[in-house]
CSV table of C-alpha atoms in Angstrom, one decimal:
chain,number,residue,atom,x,y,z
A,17,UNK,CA,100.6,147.8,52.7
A,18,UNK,CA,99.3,144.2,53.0
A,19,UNK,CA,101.0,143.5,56.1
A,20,UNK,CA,99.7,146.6,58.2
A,21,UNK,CA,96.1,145.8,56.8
A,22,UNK,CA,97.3,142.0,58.0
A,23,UNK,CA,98.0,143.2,61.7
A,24,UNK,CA,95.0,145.8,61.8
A,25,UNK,CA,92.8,142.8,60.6
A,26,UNK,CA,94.1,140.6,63.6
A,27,UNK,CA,94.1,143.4,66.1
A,28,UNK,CA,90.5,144.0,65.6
A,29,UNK,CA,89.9,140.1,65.6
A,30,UNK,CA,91.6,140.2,68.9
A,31,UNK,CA,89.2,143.3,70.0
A,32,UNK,CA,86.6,141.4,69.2
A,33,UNK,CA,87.3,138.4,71.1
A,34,UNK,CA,88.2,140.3,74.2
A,35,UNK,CA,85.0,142.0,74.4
A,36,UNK,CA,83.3,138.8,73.5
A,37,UNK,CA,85.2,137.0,76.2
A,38,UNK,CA,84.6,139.8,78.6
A,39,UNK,CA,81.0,139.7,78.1
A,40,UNK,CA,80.1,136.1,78.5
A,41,UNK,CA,82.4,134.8,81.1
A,42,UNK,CA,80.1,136.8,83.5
A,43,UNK,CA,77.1,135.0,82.3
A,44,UNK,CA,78.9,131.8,83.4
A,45,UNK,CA,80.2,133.5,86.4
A,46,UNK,CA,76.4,133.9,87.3
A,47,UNK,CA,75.4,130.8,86.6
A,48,UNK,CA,78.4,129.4,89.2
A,49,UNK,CA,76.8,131.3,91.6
A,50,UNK,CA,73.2,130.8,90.8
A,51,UNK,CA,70.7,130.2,94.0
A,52,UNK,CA,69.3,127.4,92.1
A,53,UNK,CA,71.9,124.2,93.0
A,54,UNK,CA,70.3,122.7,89.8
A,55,UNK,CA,71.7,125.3,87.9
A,56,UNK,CA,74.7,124.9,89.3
A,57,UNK,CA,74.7,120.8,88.6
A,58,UNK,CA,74.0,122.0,85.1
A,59,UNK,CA,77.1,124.1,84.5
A,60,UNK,CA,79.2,121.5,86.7
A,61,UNK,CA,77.9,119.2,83.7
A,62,UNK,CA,79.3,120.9,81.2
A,63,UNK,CA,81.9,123.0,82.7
A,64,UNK,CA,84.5,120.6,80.5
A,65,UNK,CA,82.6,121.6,77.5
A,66,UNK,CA,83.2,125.6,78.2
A,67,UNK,CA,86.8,125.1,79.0
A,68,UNK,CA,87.4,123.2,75.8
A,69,UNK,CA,85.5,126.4,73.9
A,70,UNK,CA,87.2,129.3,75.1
A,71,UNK,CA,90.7,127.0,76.5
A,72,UNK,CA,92.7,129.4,73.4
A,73,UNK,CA,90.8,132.9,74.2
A,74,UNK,CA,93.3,135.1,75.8
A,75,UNK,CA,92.7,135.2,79.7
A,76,UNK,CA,89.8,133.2,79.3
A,77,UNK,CA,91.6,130.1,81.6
A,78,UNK,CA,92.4,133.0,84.1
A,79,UNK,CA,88.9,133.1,84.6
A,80,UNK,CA,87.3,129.6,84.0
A,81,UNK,CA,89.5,127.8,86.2
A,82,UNK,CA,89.0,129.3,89.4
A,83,UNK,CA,85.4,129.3,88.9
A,84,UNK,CA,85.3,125.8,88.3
A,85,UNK,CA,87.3,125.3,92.1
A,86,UNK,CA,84.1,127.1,93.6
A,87,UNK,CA,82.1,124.1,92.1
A,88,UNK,CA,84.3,121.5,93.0
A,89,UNK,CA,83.6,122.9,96.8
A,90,UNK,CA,80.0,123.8,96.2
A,91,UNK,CA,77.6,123.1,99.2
A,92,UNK,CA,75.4,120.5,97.1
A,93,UNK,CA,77.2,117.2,96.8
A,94,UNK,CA,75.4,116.5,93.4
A,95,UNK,CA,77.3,120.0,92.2
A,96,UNK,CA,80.6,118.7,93.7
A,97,UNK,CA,80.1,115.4,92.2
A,98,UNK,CA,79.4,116.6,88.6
A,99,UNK,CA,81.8,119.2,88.6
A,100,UNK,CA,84.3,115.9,89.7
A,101,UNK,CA,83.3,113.7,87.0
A,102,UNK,CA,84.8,116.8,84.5
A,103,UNK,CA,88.1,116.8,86.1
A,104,UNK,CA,90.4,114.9,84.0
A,105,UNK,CA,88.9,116.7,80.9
A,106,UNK,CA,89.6,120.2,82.2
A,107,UNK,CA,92.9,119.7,82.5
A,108,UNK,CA,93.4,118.2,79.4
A,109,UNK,CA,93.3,121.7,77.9
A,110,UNK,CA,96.7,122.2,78.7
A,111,UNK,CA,96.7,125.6,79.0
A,112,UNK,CA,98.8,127.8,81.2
A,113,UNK,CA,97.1,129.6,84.0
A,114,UNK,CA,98.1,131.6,87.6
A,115,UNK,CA,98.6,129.2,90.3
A,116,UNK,CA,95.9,129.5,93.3
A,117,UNK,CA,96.3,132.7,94.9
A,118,UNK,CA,98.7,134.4,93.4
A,119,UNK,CA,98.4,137.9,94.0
A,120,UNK,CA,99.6,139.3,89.9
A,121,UNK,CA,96.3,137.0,88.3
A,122,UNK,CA,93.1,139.1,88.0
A,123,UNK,CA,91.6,135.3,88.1
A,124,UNK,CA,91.3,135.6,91.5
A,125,UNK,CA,89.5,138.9,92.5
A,126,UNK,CA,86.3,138.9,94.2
A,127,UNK,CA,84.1,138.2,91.2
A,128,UNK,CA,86.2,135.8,90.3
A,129,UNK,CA,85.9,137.2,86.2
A,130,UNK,CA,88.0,140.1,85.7
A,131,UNK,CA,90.4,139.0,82.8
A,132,UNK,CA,94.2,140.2,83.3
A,133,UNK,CA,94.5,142.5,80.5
A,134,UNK,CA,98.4,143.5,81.0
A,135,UNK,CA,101.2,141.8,78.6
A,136,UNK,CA,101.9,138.5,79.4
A,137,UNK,CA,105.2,138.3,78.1
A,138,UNK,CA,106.6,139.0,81.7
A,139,UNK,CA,104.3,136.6,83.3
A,140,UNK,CA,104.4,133.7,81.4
A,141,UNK,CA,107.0,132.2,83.7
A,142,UNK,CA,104.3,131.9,87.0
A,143,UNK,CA,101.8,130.5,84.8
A,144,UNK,CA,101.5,126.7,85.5
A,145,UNK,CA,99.7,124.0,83.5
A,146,UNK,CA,95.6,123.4,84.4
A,147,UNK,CA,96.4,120.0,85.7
A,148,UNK,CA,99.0,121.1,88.1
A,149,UNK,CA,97.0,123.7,89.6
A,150,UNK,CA,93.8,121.6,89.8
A,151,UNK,CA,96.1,118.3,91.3
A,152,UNK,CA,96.2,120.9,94.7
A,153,UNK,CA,92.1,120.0,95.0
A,154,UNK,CA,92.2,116.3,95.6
A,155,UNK,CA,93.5,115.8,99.0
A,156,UNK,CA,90.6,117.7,99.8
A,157,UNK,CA,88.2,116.3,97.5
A,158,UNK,CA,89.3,112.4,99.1
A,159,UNK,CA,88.1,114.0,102.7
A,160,UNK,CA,84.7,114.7,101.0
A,161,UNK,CA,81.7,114.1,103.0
A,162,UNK,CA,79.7,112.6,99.7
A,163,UNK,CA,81.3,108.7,98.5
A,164,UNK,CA,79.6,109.5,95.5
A,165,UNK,CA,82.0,112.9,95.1
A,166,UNK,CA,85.1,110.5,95.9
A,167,UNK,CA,83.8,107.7,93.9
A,168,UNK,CA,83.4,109.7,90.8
A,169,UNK,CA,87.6,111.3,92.0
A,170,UNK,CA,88.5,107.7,91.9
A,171,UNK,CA,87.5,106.8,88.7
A,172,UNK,CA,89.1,110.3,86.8
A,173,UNK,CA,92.0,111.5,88.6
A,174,UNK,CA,94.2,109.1,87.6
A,175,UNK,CA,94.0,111.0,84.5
A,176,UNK,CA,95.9,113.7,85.5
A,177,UNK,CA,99.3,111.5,85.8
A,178,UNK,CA,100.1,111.8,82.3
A,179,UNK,CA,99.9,115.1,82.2
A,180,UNK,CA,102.1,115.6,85.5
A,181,UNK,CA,105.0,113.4,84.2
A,182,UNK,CA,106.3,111.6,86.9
A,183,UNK,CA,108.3,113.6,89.8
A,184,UNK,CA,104.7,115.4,89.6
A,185,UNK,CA,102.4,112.8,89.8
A,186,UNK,CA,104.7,110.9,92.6
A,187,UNK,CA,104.9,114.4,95.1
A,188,UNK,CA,101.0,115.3,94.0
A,189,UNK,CA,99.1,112.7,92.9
A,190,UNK,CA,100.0,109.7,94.5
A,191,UNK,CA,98.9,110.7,98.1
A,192,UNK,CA,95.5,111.5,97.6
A,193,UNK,CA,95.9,108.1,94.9
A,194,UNK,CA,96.7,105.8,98.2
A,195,UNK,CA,94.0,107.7,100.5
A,196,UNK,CA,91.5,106.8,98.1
A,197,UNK,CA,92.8,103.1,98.4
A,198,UNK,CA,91.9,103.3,102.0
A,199,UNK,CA,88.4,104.5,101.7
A,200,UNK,CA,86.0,103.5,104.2
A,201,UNK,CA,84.2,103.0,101.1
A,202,UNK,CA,84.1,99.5,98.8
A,203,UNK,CA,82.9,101.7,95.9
A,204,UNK,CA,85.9,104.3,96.1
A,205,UNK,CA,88.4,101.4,96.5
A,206,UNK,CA,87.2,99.7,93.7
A,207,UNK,CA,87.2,102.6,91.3
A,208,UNK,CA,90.8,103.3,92.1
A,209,UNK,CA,91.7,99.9,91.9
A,210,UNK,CA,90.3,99.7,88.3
A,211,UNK,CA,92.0,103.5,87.2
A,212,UNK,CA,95.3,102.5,88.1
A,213,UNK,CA,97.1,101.6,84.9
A,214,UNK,CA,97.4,105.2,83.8
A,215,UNK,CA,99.2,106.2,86.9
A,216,UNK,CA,101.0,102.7,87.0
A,217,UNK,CA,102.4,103.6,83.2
A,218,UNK,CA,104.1,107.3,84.9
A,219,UNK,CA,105.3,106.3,87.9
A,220,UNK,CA,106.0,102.5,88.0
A,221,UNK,CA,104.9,99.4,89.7
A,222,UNK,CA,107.0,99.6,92.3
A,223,UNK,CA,105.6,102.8,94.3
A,224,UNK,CA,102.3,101.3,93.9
A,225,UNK,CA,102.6,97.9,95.2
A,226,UNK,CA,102.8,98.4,99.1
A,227,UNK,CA,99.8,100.1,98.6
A,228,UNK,CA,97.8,98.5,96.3
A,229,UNK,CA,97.5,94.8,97.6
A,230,UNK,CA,96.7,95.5,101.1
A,231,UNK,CA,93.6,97.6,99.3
A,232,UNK,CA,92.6,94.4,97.5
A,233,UNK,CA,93.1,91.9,100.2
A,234,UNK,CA,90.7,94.0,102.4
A,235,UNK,CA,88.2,94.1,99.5
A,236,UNK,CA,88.5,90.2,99.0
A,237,UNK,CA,87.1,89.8,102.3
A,238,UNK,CA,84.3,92.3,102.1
A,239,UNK,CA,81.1,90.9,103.6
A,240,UNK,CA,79.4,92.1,100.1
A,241,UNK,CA,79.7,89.4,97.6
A,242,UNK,CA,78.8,91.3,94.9
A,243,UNK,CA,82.2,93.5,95.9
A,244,UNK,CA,84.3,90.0,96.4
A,245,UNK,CA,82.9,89.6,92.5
A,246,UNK,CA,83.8,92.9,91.4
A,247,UNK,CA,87.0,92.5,92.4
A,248,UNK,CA,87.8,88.9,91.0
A,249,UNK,CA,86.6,90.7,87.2
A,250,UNK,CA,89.4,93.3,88.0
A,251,UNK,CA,92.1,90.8,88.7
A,252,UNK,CA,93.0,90.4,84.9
A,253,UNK,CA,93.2,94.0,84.4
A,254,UNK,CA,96.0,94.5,87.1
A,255,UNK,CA,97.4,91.6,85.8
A,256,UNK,CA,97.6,93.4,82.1
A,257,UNK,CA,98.6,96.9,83.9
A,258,UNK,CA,101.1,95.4,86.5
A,259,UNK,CA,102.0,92.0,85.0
A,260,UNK,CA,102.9,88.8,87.1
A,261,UNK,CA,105.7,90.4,89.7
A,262,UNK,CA,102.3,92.3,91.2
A,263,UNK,CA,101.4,89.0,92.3
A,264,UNK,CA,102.9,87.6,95.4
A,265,UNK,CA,102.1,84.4,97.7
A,266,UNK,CA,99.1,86.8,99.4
A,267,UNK,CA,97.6,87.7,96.6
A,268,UNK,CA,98.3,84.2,94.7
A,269,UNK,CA,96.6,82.8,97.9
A,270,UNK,CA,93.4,85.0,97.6
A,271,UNK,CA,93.2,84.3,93.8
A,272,UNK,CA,92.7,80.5,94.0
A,273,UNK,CA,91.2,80.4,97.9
A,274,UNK,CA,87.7,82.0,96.0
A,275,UNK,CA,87.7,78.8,94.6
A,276,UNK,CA,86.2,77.6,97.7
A,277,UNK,CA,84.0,81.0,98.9
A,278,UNK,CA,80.6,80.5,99.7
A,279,UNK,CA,78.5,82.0,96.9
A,280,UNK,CA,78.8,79.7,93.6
A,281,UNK,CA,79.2,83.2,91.0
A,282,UNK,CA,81.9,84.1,92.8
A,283,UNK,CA,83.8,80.3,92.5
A,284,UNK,CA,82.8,80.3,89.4
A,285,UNK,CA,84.0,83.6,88.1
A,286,UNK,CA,87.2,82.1,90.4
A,287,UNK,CA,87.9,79.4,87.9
A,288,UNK,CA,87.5,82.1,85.2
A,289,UNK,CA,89.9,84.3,86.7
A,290,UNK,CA,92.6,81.4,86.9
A,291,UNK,CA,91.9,80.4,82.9
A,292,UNK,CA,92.8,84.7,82.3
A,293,UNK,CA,95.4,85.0,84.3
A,294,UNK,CA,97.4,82.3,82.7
A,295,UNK,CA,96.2,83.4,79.1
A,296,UNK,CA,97.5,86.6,80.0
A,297,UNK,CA,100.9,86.2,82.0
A,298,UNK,CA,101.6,82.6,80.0
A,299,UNK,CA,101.9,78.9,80.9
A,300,UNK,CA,105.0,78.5,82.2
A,301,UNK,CA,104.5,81.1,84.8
A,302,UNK,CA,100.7,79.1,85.3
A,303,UNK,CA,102.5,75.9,86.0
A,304,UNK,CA,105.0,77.4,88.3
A,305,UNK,CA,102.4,79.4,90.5
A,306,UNK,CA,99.3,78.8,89.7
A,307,UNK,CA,98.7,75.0,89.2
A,308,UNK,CA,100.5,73.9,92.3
A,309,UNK,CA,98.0,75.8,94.7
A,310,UNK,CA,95.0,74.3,92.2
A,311,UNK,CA,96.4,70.9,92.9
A,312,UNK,CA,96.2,71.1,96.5
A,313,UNK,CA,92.6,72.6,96.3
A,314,UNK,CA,91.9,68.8,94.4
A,315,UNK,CA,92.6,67.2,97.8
A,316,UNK,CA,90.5,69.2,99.7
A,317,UNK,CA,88.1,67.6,102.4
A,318,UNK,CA,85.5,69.5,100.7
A,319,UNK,CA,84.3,68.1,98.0
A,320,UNK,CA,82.8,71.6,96.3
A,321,UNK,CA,86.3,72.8,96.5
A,322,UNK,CA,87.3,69.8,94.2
A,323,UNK,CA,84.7,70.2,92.5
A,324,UNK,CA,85.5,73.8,91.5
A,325,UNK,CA,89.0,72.9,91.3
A,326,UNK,CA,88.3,70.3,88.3
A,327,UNK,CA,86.3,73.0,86.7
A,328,UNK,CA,89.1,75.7,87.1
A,329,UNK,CA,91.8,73.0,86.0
A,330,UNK,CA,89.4,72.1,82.6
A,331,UNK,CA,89.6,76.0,82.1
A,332,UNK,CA,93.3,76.6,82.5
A,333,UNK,CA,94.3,74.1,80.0
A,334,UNK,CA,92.5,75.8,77.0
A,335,UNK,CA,94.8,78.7,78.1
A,336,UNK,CA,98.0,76.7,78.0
A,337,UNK,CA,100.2,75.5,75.1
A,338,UNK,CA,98.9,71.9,74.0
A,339,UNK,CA,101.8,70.4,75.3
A,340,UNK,CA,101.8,71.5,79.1
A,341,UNK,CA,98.2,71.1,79.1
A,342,UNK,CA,98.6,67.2,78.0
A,343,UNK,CA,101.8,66.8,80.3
A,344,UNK,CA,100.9,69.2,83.4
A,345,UNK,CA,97.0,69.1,83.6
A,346,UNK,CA,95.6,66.2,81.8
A,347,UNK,CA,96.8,63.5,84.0
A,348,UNK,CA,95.7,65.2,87.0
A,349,UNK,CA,92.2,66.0,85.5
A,350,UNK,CA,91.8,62.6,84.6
A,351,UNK,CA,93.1,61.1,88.0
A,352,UNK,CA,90.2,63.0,89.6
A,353,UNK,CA,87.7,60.5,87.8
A,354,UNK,CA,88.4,58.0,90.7
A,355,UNK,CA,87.0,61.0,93.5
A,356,UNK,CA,84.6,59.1,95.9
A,357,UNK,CA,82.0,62.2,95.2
A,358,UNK,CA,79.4,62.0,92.3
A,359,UNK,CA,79.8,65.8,91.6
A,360,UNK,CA,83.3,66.1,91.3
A,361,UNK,CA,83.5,62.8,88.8
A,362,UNK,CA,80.5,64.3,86.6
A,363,UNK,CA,82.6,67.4,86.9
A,364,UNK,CA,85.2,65.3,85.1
A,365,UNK,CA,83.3,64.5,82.7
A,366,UNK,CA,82.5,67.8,81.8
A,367,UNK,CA,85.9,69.6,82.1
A,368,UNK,CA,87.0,66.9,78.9
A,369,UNK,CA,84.4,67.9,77.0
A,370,UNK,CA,85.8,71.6,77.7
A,371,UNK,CA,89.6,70.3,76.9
A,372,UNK,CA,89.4,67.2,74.9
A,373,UNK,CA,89.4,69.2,71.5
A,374,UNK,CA,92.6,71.2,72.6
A,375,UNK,CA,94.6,68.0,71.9
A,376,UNK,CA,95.1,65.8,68.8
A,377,UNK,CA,93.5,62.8,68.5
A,378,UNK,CA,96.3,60.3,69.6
A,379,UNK,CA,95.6,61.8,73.0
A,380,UNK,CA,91.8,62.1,72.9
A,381,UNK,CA,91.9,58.4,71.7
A,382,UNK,CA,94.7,56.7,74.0
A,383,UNK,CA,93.7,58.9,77.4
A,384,UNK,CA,90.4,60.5,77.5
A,385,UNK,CA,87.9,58.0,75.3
A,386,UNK,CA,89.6,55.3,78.1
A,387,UNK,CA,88.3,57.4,80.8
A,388,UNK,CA,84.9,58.5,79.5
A,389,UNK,CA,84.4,54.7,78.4
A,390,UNK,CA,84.6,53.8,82.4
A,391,UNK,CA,82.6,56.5,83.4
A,392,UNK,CA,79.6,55.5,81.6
A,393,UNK,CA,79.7,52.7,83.4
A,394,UNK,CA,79.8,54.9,86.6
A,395,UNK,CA,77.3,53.4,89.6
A,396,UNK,CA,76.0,57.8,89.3
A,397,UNK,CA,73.8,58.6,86.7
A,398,UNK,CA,74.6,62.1,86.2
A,399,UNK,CA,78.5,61.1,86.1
A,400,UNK,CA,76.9,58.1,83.3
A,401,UNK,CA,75.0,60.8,81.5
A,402,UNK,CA,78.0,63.4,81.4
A,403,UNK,CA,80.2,61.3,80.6
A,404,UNK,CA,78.3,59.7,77.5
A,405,UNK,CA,77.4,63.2,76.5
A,406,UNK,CA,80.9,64.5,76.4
A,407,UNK,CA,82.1,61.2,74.5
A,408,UNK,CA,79.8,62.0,71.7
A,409,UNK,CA,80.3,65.6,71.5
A,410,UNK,CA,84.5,65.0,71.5
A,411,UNK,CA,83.4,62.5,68.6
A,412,UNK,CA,81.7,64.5,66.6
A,413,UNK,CA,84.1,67.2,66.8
A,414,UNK,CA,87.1,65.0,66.2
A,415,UNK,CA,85.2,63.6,63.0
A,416,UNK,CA,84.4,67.1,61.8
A,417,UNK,CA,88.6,67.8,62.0
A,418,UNK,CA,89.1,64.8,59.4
């Protein structure tokens, strides 16, 4: 009959496959094992690859997965660091496999390829999904010798929360998650810091918190200012992952107190940070936190922290709705026009030119063209220059909106 030819057919597929399966796994097998550690950095490379191909092969994951483990603790770091990178994507197969060690999986004899050829109907309930088998590794791979193996943990085991659901990821994950925040390394801290939204989406903000900030307030002080930058561009992103209850006085503090660090990319990418953080968590909740600590920045004895206060101010108020920006901001960027400092009133000058075309023209008209008009009459010929330069260019594009 049709149906017997049917199941002969797919019996002798299924022959097929397991002798197919049974022959090349050794081949990979060797190449795990080869003397050669680039050899071994080559199938750590595309270990995800080989998963994905044989992830529906019966006992094939049996086989693959313990094999990749021996790379993940292979004596070359450039071997454990690859074989790292391909975490995340291994255990998106989502297949089932024996946990580590357990004494009914042929997975783990000595060879580390014998495929388990007995019915698995009777088994199926020890089998547990890739990722939760593989979430066992990263405690030890965060006490790795090689920052470049934790570095490359940071960035892709955050990965694995999805596919943990969250009792999982909270009991499994998290630990290694908050031992990576306390790297001695800035690299591994920052990586983590920047992955977080996935395990943030599974398990909450709340677990996270404790941990997180004192992470980033160590970083913020970080004698390397190219870390002090990289974490001021990662600032939005927690902002869009955690939203504004992640921010708190500390971290409020840190957030407008780069205004006055000592290398100008980093104030400047300050007063960038300020304009994104109110586009993304709104004005009113700008106003309320945000302004205030700007405001007292403007009174500062130092007249570089003014300075980069009227600049961050200027910034702000293209991120606000028209009408806090012209009751909240504009008055108090316009008041700064009287500053005893030549850099801070060219400044001025400058941040209207950035604002003026936010309002309508009754405002640009009655309350900035007033104030440009003085300042070109300023005793400073930069703040004279600026200030003529910005009146034309608000002109022009006034005249254009006609």
């Amino acid at each position: 009959s049709s149906s017997s030819s049917s199941s002969l057919e797919k019996e002798e597929i299924m022959t097929r496959i397991d002798a197919l399966v049974k022959r090349i796994l050794p081949l990979i097998a060797a190449t795990i094992d080869d003397r050669s550690w680039r050899v071994r950095w080559t199938a750590a490379s595309k270990f995800a690859d080989v998963v994905h191909a044989f992830k529906t092969l019966h006992g094939a994951m049996d086989a693959l997965v313990p094999n990749y483990e021996k790379l993940l603790q292979d004596p070359e770091a450039e071997v454990r660091t690859a074989a790292t990178y391909n975490l995340s994507e291994v255990a998106k197969t989502k297949a089932m496999v024996y946990p580590a060690g357990w004494s009914g999986a042929g997975s783990d004899s000595d060879n580390g390829m014998d495929i388990d050829d007995d019915d698995d109907e009777n088994k199926n309930t020890h089998r547990i999904p890739v990722a939760q088998r593989l979430v066992t590794r990263l405690v030890g791979l965060t006490e790795d010798d090689s920052v470049n193996v934790r570095a490359a943990l940071a960035m892709v085991a955050t990965e694995l929360a999805p596919l943990l659901g969250k009792d999982a990821s909270v009991s499994n994950l998290l630990p290694p998650m908050l031992l990576l925040l306390r790297d001695s390394s800035s690299e591994v801290r920052l990586n983590i810091i920047s992955s977080l939204s996935l395990l943030n989406d599974v398990i909450g903000t709340d677990l996270l918190h404790q941990s997180l900030l004192p992470a980033i307030l160590d970083l913020a002080d970080d004698g390397k200012w190219r870390i002090r930058l990289a974490v001021i561009e990662r600032i939005p992103l927690l902002a869009k992952q955690l939203g504004s209850d992640f921010f708190d006085d500390r971290l409020l503090g840190l957030c407008v107190g780069w205004l006055g660090d000592d290398i100008s990319s980093i104030r400047e990418a300050a007063a960038k940070n300020l304009q994104e953080l109110t586009a993304l968590l709104g004005t009113e909740w700008s106003v309320q936190n945000l302004f205030p600590r700007v405001r007292q920045v403007m009174e500062h004895p130092s007249y570089l922290r003014r300075m980069n206060a009227v600049q961050a101010t200027a910034l702000m108020a293209t991120a606000m709705d028209v009408n806090s920006a012209q009751v909240e901001v504009l008055p108090i960027l316009l008041e700064m026009h009287y500053d005893p400092v030549p850099n801070v009133r060219f400044n001025v000058a400058k941040g209207l030119g950035i604002v003026g075309t936010v309002f309508d023209r009754s405002v640009y008209q009655g309350q900035i063209v007033p104030i440009l008009t003085l300042m070109e009459n300023d005793p400073d010929r930069d703040v004279r220059y600026f200030a003529s330069k910005t009146k034309e260019l608000l002109s022009v594009a006034f005249e254009k909106s006609t």
